[in-house]
Short mmCIF file of C-alpha atoms and ligand atoms in Angstrom, two decimals:
data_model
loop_
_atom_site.label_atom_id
_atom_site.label_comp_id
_atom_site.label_asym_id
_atom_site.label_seq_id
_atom_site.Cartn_x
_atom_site.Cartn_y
_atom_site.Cartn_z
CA UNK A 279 0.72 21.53 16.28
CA UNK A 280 0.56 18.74 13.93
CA UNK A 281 2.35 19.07 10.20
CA UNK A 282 1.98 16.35 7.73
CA UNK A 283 4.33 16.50 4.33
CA UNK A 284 4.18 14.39 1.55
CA UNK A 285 2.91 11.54 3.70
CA UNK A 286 2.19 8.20 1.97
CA UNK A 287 0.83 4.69 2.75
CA UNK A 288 -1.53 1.73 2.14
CA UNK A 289 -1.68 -1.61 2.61
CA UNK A 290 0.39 -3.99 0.94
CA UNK A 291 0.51 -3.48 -2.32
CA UNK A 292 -1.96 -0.98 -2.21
CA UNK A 293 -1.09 2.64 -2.18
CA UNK A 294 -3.99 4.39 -0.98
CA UNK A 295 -2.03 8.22 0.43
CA UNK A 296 -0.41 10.19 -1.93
CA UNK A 297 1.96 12.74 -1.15
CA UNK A 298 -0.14 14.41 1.85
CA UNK A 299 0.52 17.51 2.87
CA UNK A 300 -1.78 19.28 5.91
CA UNK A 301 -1.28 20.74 9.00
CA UNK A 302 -3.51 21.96 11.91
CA UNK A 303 -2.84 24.89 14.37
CA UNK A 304 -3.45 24.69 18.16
CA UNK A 305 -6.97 25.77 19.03
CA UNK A 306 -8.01 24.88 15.66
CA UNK A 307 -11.09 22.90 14.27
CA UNK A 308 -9.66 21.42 10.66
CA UNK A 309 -11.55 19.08 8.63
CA UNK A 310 -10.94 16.21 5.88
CA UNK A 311 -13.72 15.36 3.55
CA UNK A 312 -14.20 13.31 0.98
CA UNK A 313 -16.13 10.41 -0.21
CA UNK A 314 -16.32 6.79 0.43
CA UNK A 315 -12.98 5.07 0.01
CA UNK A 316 -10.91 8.58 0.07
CA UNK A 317 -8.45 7.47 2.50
CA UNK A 318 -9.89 9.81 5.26
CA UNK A 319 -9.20 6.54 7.90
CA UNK A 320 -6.54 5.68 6.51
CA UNK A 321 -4.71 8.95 6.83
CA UNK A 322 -5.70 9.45 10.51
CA UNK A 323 -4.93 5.67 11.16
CA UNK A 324 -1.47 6.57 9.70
CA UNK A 325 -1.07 9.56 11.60
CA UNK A 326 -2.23 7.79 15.14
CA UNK A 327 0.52 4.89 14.05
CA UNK A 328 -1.94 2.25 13.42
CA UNK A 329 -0.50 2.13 9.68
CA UNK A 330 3.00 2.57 8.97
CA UNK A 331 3.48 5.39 6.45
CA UNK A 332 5.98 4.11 3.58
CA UNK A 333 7.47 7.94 2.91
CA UNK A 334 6.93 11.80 4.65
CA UNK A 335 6.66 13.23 7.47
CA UNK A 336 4.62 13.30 10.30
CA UNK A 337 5.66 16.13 12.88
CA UNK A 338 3.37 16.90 16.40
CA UNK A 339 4.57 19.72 18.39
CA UNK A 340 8.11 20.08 17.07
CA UNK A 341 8.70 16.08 17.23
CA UNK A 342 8.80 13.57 14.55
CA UNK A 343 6.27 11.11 15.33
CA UNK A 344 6.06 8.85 11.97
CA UNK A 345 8.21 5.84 13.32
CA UNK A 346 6.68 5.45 16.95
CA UNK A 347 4.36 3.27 17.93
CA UNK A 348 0.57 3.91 18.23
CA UNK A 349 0.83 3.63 22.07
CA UNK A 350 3.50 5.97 22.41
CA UNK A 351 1.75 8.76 19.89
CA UNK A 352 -1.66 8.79 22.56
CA UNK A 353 1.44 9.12 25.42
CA UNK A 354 1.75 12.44 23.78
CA UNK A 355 -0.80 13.89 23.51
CA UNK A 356 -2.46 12.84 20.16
CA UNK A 357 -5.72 10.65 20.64
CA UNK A 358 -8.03 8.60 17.91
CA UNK A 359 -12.00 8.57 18.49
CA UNK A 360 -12.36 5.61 15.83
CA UNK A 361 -14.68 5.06 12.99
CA UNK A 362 -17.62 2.58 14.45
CA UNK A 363 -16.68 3.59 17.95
CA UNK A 364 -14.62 0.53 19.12
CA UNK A 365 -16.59 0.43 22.55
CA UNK A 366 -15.55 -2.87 24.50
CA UNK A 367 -19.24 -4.20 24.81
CA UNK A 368 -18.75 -6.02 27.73
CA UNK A 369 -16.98 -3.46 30.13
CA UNK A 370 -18.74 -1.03 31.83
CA UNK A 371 -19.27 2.86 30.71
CA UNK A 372 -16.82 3.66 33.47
CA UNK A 373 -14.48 0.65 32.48
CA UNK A 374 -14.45 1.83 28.91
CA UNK A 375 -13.38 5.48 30.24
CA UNK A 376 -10.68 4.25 32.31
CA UNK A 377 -9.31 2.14 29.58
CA UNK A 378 -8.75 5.65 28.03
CA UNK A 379 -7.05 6.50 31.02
CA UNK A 380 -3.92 4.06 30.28
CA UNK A 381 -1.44 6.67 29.65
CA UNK A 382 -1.99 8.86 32.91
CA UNK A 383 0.47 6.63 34.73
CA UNK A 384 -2.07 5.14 37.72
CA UNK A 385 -2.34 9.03 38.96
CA UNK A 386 -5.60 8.56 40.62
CA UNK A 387 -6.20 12.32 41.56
CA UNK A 388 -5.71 13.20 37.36
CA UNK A 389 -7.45 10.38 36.53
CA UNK A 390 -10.78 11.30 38.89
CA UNK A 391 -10.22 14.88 38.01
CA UNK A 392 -10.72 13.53 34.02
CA UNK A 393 -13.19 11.30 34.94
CA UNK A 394 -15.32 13.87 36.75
CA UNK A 395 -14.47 16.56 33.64
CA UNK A 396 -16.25 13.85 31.05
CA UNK A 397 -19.49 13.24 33.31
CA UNK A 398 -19.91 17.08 33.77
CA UNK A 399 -19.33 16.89 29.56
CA UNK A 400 -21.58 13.96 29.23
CA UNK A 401 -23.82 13.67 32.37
CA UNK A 402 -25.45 10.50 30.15
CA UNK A 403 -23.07 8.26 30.73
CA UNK A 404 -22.37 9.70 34.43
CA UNK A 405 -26.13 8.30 35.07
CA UNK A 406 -25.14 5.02 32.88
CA UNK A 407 -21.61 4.83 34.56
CA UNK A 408 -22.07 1.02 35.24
CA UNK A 409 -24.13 -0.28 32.22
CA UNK A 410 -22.49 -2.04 29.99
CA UNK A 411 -20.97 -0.59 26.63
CA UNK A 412 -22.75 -1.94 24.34
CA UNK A 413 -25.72 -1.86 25.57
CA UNK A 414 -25.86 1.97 25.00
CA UNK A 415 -27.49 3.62 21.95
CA UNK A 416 -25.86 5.02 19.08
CA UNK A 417 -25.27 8.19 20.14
CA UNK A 418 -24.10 7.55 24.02
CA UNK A 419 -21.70 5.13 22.30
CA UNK A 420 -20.19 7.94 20.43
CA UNK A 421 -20.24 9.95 23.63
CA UNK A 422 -18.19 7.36 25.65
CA UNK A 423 -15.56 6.73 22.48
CA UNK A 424 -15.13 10.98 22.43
CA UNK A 425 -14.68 10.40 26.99
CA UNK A 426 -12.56 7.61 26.39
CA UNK A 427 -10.18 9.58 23.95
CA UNK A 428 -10.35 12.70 26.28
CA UNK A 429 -8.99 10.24 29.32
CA UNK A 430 -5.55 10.51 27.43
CA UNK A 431 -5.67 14.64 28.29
CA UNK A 432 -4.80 15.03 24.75
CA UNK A 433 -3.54 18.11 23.20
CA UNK A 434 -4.84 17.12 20.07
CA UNK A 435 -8.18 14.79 18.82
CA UNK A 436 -8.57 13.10 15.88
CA UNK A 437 -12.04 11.90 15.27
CA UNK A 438 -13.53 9.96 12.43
CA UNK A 439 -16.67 9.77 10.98
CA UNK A 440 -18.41 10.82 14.43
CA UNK A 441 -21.74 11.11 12.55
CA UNK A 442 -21.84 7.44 11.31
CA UNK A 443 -25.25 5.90 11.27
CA UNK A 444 -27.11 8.57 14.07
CA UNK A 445 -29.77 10.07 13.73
CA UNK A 446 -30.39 13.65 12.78
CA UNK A 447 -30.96 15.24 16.25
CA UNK A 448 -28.40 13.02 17.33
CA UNK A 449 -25.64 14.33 15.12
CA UNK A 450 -26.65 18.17 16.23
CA UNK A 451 -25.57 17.09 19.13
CA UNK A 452 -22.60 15.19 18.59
CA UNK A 453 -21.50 18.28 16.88
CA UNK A 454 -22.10 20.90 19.87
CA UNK A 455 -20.15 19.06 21.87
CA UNK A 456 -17.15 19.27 19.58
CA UNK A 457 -17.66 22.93 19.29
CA UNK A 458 -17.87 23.11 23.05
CA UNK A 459 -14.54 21.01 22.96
CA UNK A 460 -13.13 23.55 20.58
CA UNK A 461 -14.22 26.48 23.15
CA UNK A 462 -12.48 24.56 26.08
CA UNK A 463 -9.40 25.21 23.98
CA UNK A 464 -9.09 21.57 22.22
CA UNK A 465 -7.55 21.08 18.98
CA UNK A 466 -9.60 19.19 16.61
CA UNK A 467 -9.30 16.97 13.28
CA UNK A 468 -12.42 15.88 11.92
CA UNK A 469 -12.93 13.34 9.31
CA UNK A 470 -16.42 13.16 8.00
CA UNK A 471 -18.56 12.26 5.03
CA UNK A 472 -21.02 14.64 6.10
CA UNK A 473 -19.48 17.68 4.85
CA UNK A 474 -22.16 20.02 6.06
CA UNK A 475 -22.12 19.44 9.66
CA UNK A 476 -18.26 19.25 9.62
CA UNK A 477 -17.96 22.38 7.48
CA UNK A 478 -20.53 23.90 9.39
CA UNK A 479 -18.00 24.37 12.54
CA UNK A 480 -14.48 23.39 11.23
CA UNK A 481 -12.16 26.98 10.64
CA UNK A 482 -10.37 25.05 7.67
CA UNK A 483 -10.87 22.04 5.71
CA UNK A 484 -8.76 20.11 3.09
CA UNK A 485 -10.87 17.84 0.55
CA UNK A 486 -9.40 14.48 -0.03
CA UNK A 487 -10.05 12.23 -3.36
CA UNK A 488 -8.16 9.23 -4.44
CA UNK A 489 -6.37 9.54 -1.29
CA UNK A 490 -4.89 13.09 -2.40
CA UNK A 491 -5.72 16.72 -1.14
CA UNK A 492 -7.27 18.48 -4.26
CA UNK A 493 -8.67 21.77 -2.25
CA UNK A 494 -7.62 23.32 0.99
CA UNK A 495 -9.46 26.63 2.00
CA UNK A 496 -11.53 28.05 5.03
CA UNK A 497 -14.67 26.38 5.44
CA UNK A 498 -16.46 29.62 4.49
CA UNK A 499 -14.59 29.27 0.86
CA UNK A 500 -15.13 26.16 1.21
CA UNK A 501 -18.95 25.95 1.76
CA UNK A 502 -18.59 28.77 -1.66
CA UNK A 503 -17.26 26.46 -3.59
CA UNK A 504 -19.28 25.50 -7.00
CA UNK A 505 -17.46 22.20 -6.92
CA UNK A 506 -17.59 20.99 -2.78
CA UNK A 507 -21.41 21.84 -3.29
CA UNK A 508 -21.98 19.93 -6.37
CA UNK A 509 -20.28 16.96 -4.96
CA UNK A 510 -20.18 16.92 -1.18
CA UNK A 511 -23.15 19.23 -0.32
CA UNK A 512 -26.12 17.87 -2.41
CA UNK A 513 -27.70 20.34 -5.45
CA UNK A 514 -29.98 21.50 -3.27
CA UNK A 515 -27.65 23.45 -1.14
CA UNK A 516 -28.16 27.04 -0.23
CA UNK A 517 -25.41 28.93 0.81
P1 ATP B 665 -15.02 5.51 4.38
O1 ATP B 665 -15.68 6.81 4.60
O2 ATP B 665 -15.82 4.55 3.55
O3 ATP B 665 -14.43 4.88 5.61
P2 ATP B 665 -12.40 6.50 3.76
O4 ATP B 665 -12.26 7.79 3.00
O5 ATP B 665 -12.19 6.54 5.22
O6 ATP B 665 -13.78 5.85 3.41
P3 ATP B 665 -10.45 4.41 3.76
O7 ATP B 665 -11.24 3.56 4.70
O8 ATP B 665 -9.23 5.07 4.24
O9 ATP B 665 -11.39 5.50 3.08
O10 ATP B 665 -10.08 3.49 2.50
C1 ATP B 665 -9.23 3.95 1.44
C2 ATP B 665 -8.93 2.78 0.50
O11 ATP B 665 -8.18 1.80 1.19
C3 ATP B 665 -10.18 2.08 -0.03
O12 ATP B 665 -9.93 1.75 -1.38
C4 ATP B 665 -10.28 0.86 0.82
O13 ATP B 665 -10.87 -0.19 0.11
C5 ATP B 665 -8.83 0.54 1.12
N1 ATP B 665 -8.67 -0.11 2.43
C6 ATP B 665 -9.11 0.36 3.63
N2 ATP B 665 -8.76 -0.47 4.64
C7 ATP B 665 -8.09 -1.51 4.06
C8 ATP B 665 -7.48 -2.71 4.57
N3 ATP B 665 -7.47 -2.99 5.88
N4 ATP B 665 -6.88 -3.53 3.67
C9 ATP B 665 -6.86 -3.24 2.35
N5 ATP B 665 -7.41 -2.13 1.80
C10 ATP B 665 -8.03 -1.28 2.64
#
């Protein structure tokens, strides 16, 4: 579905990707880790066409996608849940979803059929469907940024750092509803500095350091791995 080669960018001066090479098959649950400062945003920003990459390819379902515009890359089927959320604080938890709904051309019977879909998903923000944004917690932010990205019907969603700054119980949770998104037949890239939980139910991961791929395995070699455990899954971890 999506196939990355030798894809580079940055800002500026600043070369942060370096020759990245990945791909993710449909159906699929693939994750990035890596530590603070990686590049882990910065590759899905340049994949969603937020940053322009300055060499490689980007290809999603058979069509080159690394000139177009971000709007035009969510028009086909490729949508962003973004690190910190990016809920509009003053628009409504229905607002917010239908904001997501941009791309759907004004159909209302798709959009009410998606709309319906995400309060069945998340029956939270149903019940919260006209409280503001941001006056929602942590978590039911996350929620409505993961509804607002599944507006776009897209075939494939990139989400980063979902974990950031919840709590525990909250994360567990956060993280059966992208397996349950996975069983619905969603393809999935994760980014995440919590390498556990995203290990835990991604098939495949690639490790990213210095804003290269140094390991790409399943997530049961990876989980095996002397090194991922030493550095991304605390000394304590038992396999
Ligand atoms: P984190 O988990 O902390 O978000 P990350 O792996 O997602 O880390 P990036 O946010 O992609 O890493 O950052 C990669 C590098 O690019 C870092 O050195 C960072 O300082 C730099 N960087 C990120 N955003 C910008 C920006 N807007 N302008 C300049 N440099 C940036």
């Amino acid at each position: 579905m999506l196939n990355v080669s030798n894809l580079e960018s940055g800002y500026g001066k600043l070369q942060v990707l370096k020759k990245i090479s990945m791909h993710i098959k449909p159906g699929e649950i693939v994750t990035i880790i890596g530590a603070n400062g990686a590049g882990k945003t910065t590759l899905l920003n340049t994949i969603s066409g937020l940053i322009k990459s300055t060499s490689g390819e980007i290809v999603f379902n058979d069509q080159n996608i690394g000139n177009l515009p971000a709007e035009k890359i969510v028009k086909l089927g490729c949508s962003l849940v973004p690190e910190g959320r990016q809920i509009f604080d003053t628009l409504t938890v229905k607002e917010n979803l239908m904001i997501g709904a941009y791309s759907l051309n004004r159909n209302k019977k798709i959009i009410n059929d998606e709309l319906n879909k995400i309060f069945e998903l998340f029956p939270i923000l149903h019940e919260r469907e006209n409280q503001l944004g941001g006056t929602l917690s942590g978590g039911e932010q996350q929620m409505l940024a993961i509804g607002r990205a599944l507006m776009a019907k897209p075939k494939l969603i990139m989400l980063d750092e979902p974990s950031m700054g919840l709590a525990p119980l909250i994360i567990k949770n956060i993280f059966d509803i992208i397996k349950e998104l996975k069983n619905q037949g969603n393809t999935i890239l994760l980014v995440e500095q919590n390498a556990k939980a995203a290990l835990g139910i991604a098939d495949r991961g690639y490790v990213l350091e210095t804003g290269q791929i140094v390991l790409e395995d399943t997530s049961k070699e990876l989980l095996n791995n002397d090194d991922v455990q030493k550095a991304y899954l605390g000394k304590d971890y038992k396999k």
